[in-house]
Amino acid sequence: MKRLIGSSALALAVIGAPAWAQGKLDANTMKAFGGTYQVDCSNNASPKATVFDNALVFLHGDKRVAGSKVQRQSSFFGNNPPPNFMMALSSQAPGGELYFVVFQDKTGPYLMVDGEPKVSSVIGKPLTQQKFRRCDGSAKPMQAAAAAPAAAPAAGAASAGVGNSAKIFKGYALTELSAAGLLYNAKAKEIYYKALGPLVKEPWLAKLDGPSSEGQAMKVATDDYVMLYTCKNHDCYDNNVVLLWSGIQNVVYGKVNQKGKSTLIGNPPPAVAVELEKLWKKHFRSQPK
C-alpha cells in the first residue's frame, strides 16, 4: 500500500486537545470498525489484525506488532484518497507508526496493514498488500449486507430533500464520519466553502484534517442539524471550529476560533449563533489549556 502523505501530516495534536483526540477510539468508531480482521477468516492461523479501543495489534505466527495511542484519521491520504478509502487508524508501536487503513469494496470493509519502515519490515511487504477481512466470533466473514453501507446517491442528492441521515457521503451518513467527511459530498463541500469565504485559504479549515469528532445529530431551535467539531493539528486550543450542517436546508453554519478571534460563518440565525457559542465552549473550553 502506497502512502501519499508525510509523517508530519499524520501526527495528531495531543497537548491541548480535547479528550476525544487523546489516544482512545470512541464507541461509534469501535462499533463500526472494532474487532478482528484476518486474511482468511476460516483459518485461525491466518495473519490477524485487531482493532481495540486503545490499541492496534498485528499477529502472524511469532510476529507481533502492537501500537498504543490510537488515532482515527479521515484525511490519511490528504485531498486525493484512493478509490474506496474510508478512514485510517494510526498507533505508536516500537519502531514507529502502525497503520490500519480501512477500505470498502463490494464484499464489505477490509483493512490493509502497514507502518513506518521499521514496523513495515516486521510485518513483511507481502502482507502489506493483503486485504484483512472483518471476522465474527465463529471466524467467518461478516455478511456484506450487514457490513456494507447503502450505495451513495448522486452528489447533489442533498438538495433533493433526503434529510440529514442520507448516506450521501461516499455511501455514509455524516453521523458516521469525522469532520472531513463533510467534504465527501460535492454539494455539501460547495456550501461549506462558500460559507468559509476568505477563510477557505486556511488549509486546516479547507481540509478539516485535524483531530475530529464524529457527526452528531441534534436539533437547534426547530431545525435538525449534524454537528461537527475539529481543530488544527498541533494547535487545537487556539485554532478550532464547530460546524452545523443541514442537508434539508442546504446550509453550513459555524464558529471559527483563530487565536482568540471568533468568526461566524454561513450567516447563522441568532438562535443558531447562540447555540454555536455554547457548543464551542463545551468542546474547546471545558478542559484546561
mmCIF file of C-alpha atoms in Angstrom, residues 87-277:
data_model
loop_
_atom_site.group_PDB
_atom_site.id
_atom_site.type_symbol
_atom_site.label_atom_id
_atom_site.label_comp_id
_atom_site.label_asym_id
_atom_site.label_seq_id
_atom_site.Cartn_x
_atom_site.Cartn_y
_atom_site.Cartn_z
ATOM 1 C CA MET A 87 -10.607 6.053 7.050
ATOM 2 C CA ALA A 88 -7.335 5.106 8.719
ATOM 3 C CA LEU A 89 -6.259 4.196 12.225
ATOM 4 C CA SER A 90 -2.754 5.016 13.404
ATOM 5 C CA SER A 91 -0.932 3.986 16.549
ATOM 6 C CA GLN A 92 2.503 4.271 18.125
ATOM 7 C CA ALA A 93 4.382 0.975 18.069
ATOM 8 C CA PRO A 94 8.020 0.151 18.914
ATOM 9 C CA GLY A 95 9.986 1.342 15.908
ATOM 10 C CA GLY A 96 7.386 3.749 14.532
ATOM 11 C CA GLU A 97 3.771 4.147 13.484
ATOM 12 C CA LEU A 98 1.485 1.162 12.816
ATOM 13 C CA TYR A 99 -1.395 1.844 10.396
ATOM 14 C CA PHE A 100 -4.655 0.013 9.774
ATOM 15 C CA VAL A 101 -6.229 1.591 6.679
ATOM 16 C CA VAL A 102 -9.901 0.819 6.021
ATOM 17 C CA PHE A 103 -11.350 0.427 2.532
ATOM 18 C CA GLN A 104 -14.728 -0.739 1.238
ATOM 19 C CA ASP A 105 -15.485 -2.961 -1.747
ATOM 20 C CA LYS A 106 -18.495 -4.985 -2.928
ATOM 21 C CA THR A 107 -17.790 -7.670 -0.315
ATOM 22 C CA GLY A 108 -17.604 -5.201 2.564
ATOM 23 C CA PRO A 109 -14.979 -3.300 4.568
ATOM 24 C CA TYR A 110 -11.406 -4.514 4.822
ATOM 25 C CA LEU A 111 -8.104 -3.403 6.346
ATOM 26 C CA MET A 112 -4.691 -3.013 4.835
ATOM 27 C CA VAL A 113 -1.866 -3.137 7.371
ATOM 28 C CA ASP A 114 1.263 -1.034 7.022
ATOM 29 C CA GLY A 115 3.608 1.140 9.018
ATOM 30 C CA GLU A 116 6.694 3.273 9.044
ATOM 31 C CA PRO A 117 9.801 1.477 7.671
ATOM 32 C CA LYS A 118 10.869 -0.443 10.804
ATOM 33 C CA VAL A 119 7.309 -1.530 11.540
ATOM 34 C CA SER A 120 6.623 -2.427 7.913
ATOM 35 C CA SER A 121 9.743 -4.605 7.811
ATOM 36 C CA VAL A 122 8.440 -6.659 10.747
ATOM 37 C CA ILE A 123 5.044 -7.129 9.075
ATOM 38 C CA GLY A 124 6.673 -8.075 5.772
ATOM 39 C CA LYS A 125 5.990 -6.493 2.402
ATOM 40 C CA PRO A 126 3.727 -9.317 1.095
ATOM 41 C CA LEU A 127 1.284 -8.836 3.970
ATOM 42 C CA THR A 128 1.111 -5.072 3.411
ATOM 43 C CA GLN A 129 -0.513 -5.935 0.063
ATOM 44 C CA GLN A 130 -3.159 -8.259 1.547
ATOM 45 C CA LYS A 131 -6.770 -7.491 2.421
ATOM 46 C CA PHE A 132 -7.742 -8.275 6.014
ATOM 47 C CA ARG A 133 -11.471 -9.032 6.237
ATOM 48 C CA ARG A 134 -13.508 -8.483 9.380
ATOM 49 C CA CYS A 135 -14.423 -11.767 11.076
ATOM 50 C CA ASP A 136 -17.199 -12.603 13.555
ATOM 51 C CA GLY A 137 -16.905 -14.836 16.639
ATOM 52 C CA SER A 138 -17.076 -18.056 14.589
ATOM 53 C CA ALA A 139 -14.219 -16.907 12.345
ATOM 54 C CA LYS A 140 -16.345 -16.319 9.255
ATOM 55 C CA PRO A 141 -16.554 -13.206 7.125
ATOM 56 C CA MET A 142 -19.197 -10.774 8.276
ATOM 57 C CA GLN A 143 -22.168 -10.710 5.941
ATOM 58 C CA ALA A 144 -21.741 -7.942 3.400
ATOM 59 C CA ALA A 145 -25.377 -6.946 3.785
ATOM 60 C CA ALA A 146 -24.717 -6.072 7.412
ATOM 61 C CA ALA A 147 -21.292 -4.545 6.972
ATOM 62 C CA ALA A 148 -21.606 -2.570 3.761
ATOM 63 C CA PRO A 149 -23.406 0.768 3.651
ATOM 64 C CA ALA A 150 -26.042 1.589 1.103
ATOM 65 C CA ALA A 151 -24.848 2.809 -2.255
ATOM 66 C CA ALA A 152 -24.243 6.530 -2.364
ATOM 67 C CA PRO A 153 -26.851 8.694 -4.099
ATOM 68 C CA ALA A 154 -25.703 11.260 -6.620
ATOM 69 C CA ALA A 155 -23.513 14.051 -5.301
ATOM 70 C CA GLY A 156 -26.301 16.611 -5.437
ATOM 71 C CA ALA A 157 -28.800 14.448 -3.562
ATOM 72 C CA ALA A 158 -28.588 16.682 -0.518
ATOM 73 C CA SER A 159 -30.775 19.155 -2.376
ATOM 74 C CA ALA A 160 -33.474 16.557 -3.052
ATOM 75 C CA GLY A 161 -34.931 16.635 0.448
ATOM 76 C CA VAL A 162 -33.417 13.327 1.542
ATOM 77 C CA GLY A 163 -32.591 14.655 5.007
ATOM 78 C CA ASN A 164 -29.574 14.694 7.271
ATOM 79 C CA SER A 165 -29.321 10.926 7.679
ATOM 80 C CA ALA A 166 -28.935 10.186 3.964
ATOM 81 C CA LYS A 167 -25.870 8.144 3.040
ATOM 82 C CA ILE A 168 -24.587 10.699 0.534
ATOM 83 C CA PHE A 169 -21.017 10.980 1.804
ATOM 84 C CA LYS A 170 -19.317 8.197 -0.158
ATOM 85 C CA GLY A 171 -22.024 5.804 0.986
ATOM 86 C CA TYR A 172 -22.180 7.019 4.593
ATOM 87 C CA ALA A 173 -24.281 9.386 6.622
ATOM 88 C CA LEU A 174 -22.379 12.323 8.072
ATOM 89 C CA THR A 175 -23.117 10.971 11.562
ATOM 90 C CA GLU A 176 -20.842 8.028 10.682
ATOM 91 C CA LEU A 177 -17.887 10.194 9.693
ATOM 92 C CA SER A 178 -15.492 12.724 11.155
ATOM 93 C CA ALA A 179 -15.484 16.384 10.133
ATOM 94 C CA ALA A 180 -13.525 15.699 6.932
ATOM 95 C CA GLY A 181 -16.486 13.626 5.779
ATOM 96 C CA LEU A 182 -18.314 16.875 5.051
ATOM 97 C CA LEU A 183 -16.044 17.208 2.017
ATOM 98 C CA TYR A 184 -17.068 13.798 0.637
ATOM 99 C CA ASN A 185 -20.260 15.222 -0.891
ATOM 100 C CA ALA A 186 -19.798 17.779 -3.665
ATOM 101 C CA LYS A 187 -22.859 19.826 -2.726
ATOM 102 C CA ALA A 188 -22.039 19.937 0.995
ATOM 103 C CA LYS A 189 -18.414 20.845 0.211
ATOM 104 C CA GLU A 190 -19.530 23.667 -2.072
ATOM 105 C CA ILE A 191 -21.867 25.069 0.599
ATOM 106 C CA TYR A 192 -19.178 24.813 3.269
ATOM 107 C CA TYR A 193 -16.528 26.544 1.161
ATOM 108 C CA LYS A 194 -18.980 29.312 0.281
ATOM 109 C CA ALA A 195 -19.734 29.792 3.988
ATOM 110 C CA LEU A 196 -16.000 29.969 4.763
ATOM 111 C CA GLY A 197 -15.437 32.770 2.289
ATOM 112 C CA PRO A 198 -11.834 34.060 2.611
ATOM 113 C CA LEU A 199 -11.162 31.525 5.388
ATOM 114 C CA VAL A 200 -11.093 28.786 2.748
ATOM 115 C CA LYS A 201 -7.447 29.827 2.252
ATOM 116 C CA GLU A 202 -6.676 28.402 5.693
ATOM 117 C CA PRO A 203 -5.525 24.805 4.940
ATOM 118 C CA TRP A 204 -6.780 23.299 8.209
ATOM 119 C CA LEU A 205 -10.271 24.691 7.560
ATOM 120 C CA ALA A 206 -10.273 23.725 3.885
ATOM 121 C CA LYS A 207 -9.165 20.153 4.622
ATOM 122 C CA LEU A 208 -10.738 19.596 8.068
ATOM 123 C CA ASP A 209 -7.890 17.139 8.651
ATOM 124 C CA GLY A 210 -7.238 17.735 12.352
ATOM 125 C CA PRO A 211 -8.465 15.746 15.366
ATOM 126 C CA SER A 212 -12.209 15.477 14.957
ATOM 127 C CA SER A 213 -15.477 14.334 16.406
ATOM 128 C CA GLU A 214 -17.918 12.148 14.535
ATOM 129 C CA GLY A 215 -21.029 13.884 13.303
ATOM 130 C CA GLN A 216 -23.769 14.188 15.915
ATOM 131 C CA ALA A 217 -27.429 14.700 15.052
ATOM 132 C CA MET A 218 -29.006 17.492 17.052
ATOM 133 C CA LYS A 219 -31.854 19.988 16.996
ATOM 134 C CA VAL A 220 -31.322 23.732 17.254
ATOM 135 C CA ALA A 221 -34.486 25.756 17.760
ATOM 136 C CA THR A 222 -36.905 23.853 15.495
ATOM 137 C CA ASP A 223 -34.423 22.623 12.889
ATOM 138 C CA ASP A 224 -32.336 19.454 12.607
ATOM 139 C CA TYR A 225 -28.578 19.566 12.018
ATOM 140 C CA VAL A 226 -25.467 17.407 12.160
ATOM 141 C CA MET A 227 -22.845 18.945 14.447
ATOM 142 C CA LEU A 228 -19.094 18.517 13.864
ATOM 143 C CA TYR A 229 -16.070 19.957 15.592
ATOM 144 C CA THR A 230 -12.385 19.801 14.784
ATOM 145 C CA CYS A 231 -9.184 21.770 15.191
ATOM 146 C CA LYS A 232 -5.805 22.496 13.659
ATOM 147 C CA ASN A 233 -3.144 19.809 14.036
ATOM 148 C CA HIS A 234 -0.705 20.642 16.867
ATOM 149 C CA ASP A 235 -2.630 23.811 17.749
ATOM 150 C CA CYS A 236 -6.006 22.586 18.924
ATOM 151 C CA TYR A 237 -6.597 25.086 21.711
ATOM 152 C CA ASP A 238 -6.036 28.213 19.637
ATOM 153 C CA ASN A 239 -7.449 27.150 16.245
ATOM 154 C CA ASN A 240 -10.721 25.242 16.161
ATOM 155 C CA VAL A 241 -14.165 25.186 14.618
ATOM 156 C CA VAL A 242 -17.690 23.976 15.369
ATOM 157 C CA LEU A 243 -19.994 23.323 12.401
ATOM 158 C CA LEU A 244 -23.702 22.673 11.896
ATOM 159 C CA TRP A 245 -24.734 21.124 8.570
ATOM 160 C CA SER A 246 -28.266 20.650 7.306
ATOM 161 C CA GLY A 247 -28.957 18.671 4.152
ATOM 162 C CA ILE A 248 -32.583 19.667 4.462
ATOM 163 C CA GLN A 249 -31.863 23.397 4.326
ATOM 164 C CA ASN A 250 -28.616 23.048 2.344
ATOM 165 C CA VAL A 251 -26.688 25.205 4.814
ATOM 166 C CA VAL A 252 -23.483 25.083 6.839
ATOM 167 C CA TYR A 253 -23.176 27.351 9.860
ATOM 168 C CA GLY A 254 -20.139 27.547 12.081
ATOM 169 C CA LYS A 255 -17.985 29.304 14.623
ATOM 170 C CA VAL A 256 -14.283 29.558 13.815
ATOM 171 C CA ASN A 257 -11.774 30.430 16.527
ATOM 172 C CA GLN A 258 -8.321 31.612 15.449
ATOM 173 C CA LYS A 259 -6.139 32.529 18.410
ATOM 174 C CA GLY A 260 -8.979 34.282 20.188
ATOM 175 C CA LYS A 261 -10.560 35.807 17.069
ATOM 176 C CA SER A 262 -14.086 34.476 16.614
ATOM 177 C CA THR A 263 -15.798 34.373 13.210
ATOM 178 C CA LEU A 264 -19.306 33.138 12.457
ATOM 179 C CA ILE A 265 -19.624 31.576 9.013
ATOM 180 C CA GLY A 266 -22.702 30.957 6.885
ATOM 181 C CA ASN A 267 -24.654 33.873 8.402
ATOM 182 C CA PRO A 268 -26.395 31.804 11.115
ATOM 183 C CA PRO A 269 -29.726 32.964 12.550
ATOM 184 C CA PRO A 270 -29.498 34.397 16.106
ATOM 185 C CA ALA A 271 -30.668 31.180 17.810
ATOM 186 C CA VAL A 272 -28.101 29.152 15.874
ATOM 187 C CA ALA A 273 -25.325 31.638 16.674
ATOM 188 C CA VAL A 274 -26.111 31.342 20.380
ATOM 189 C CA GLU A 275 -26.013 27.544 20.170
ATOM 190 C CA LEU A 276 -22.707 27.573 18.259
ATOM 191 C CA GLU A 277 -21.161 29.605 21.063
#
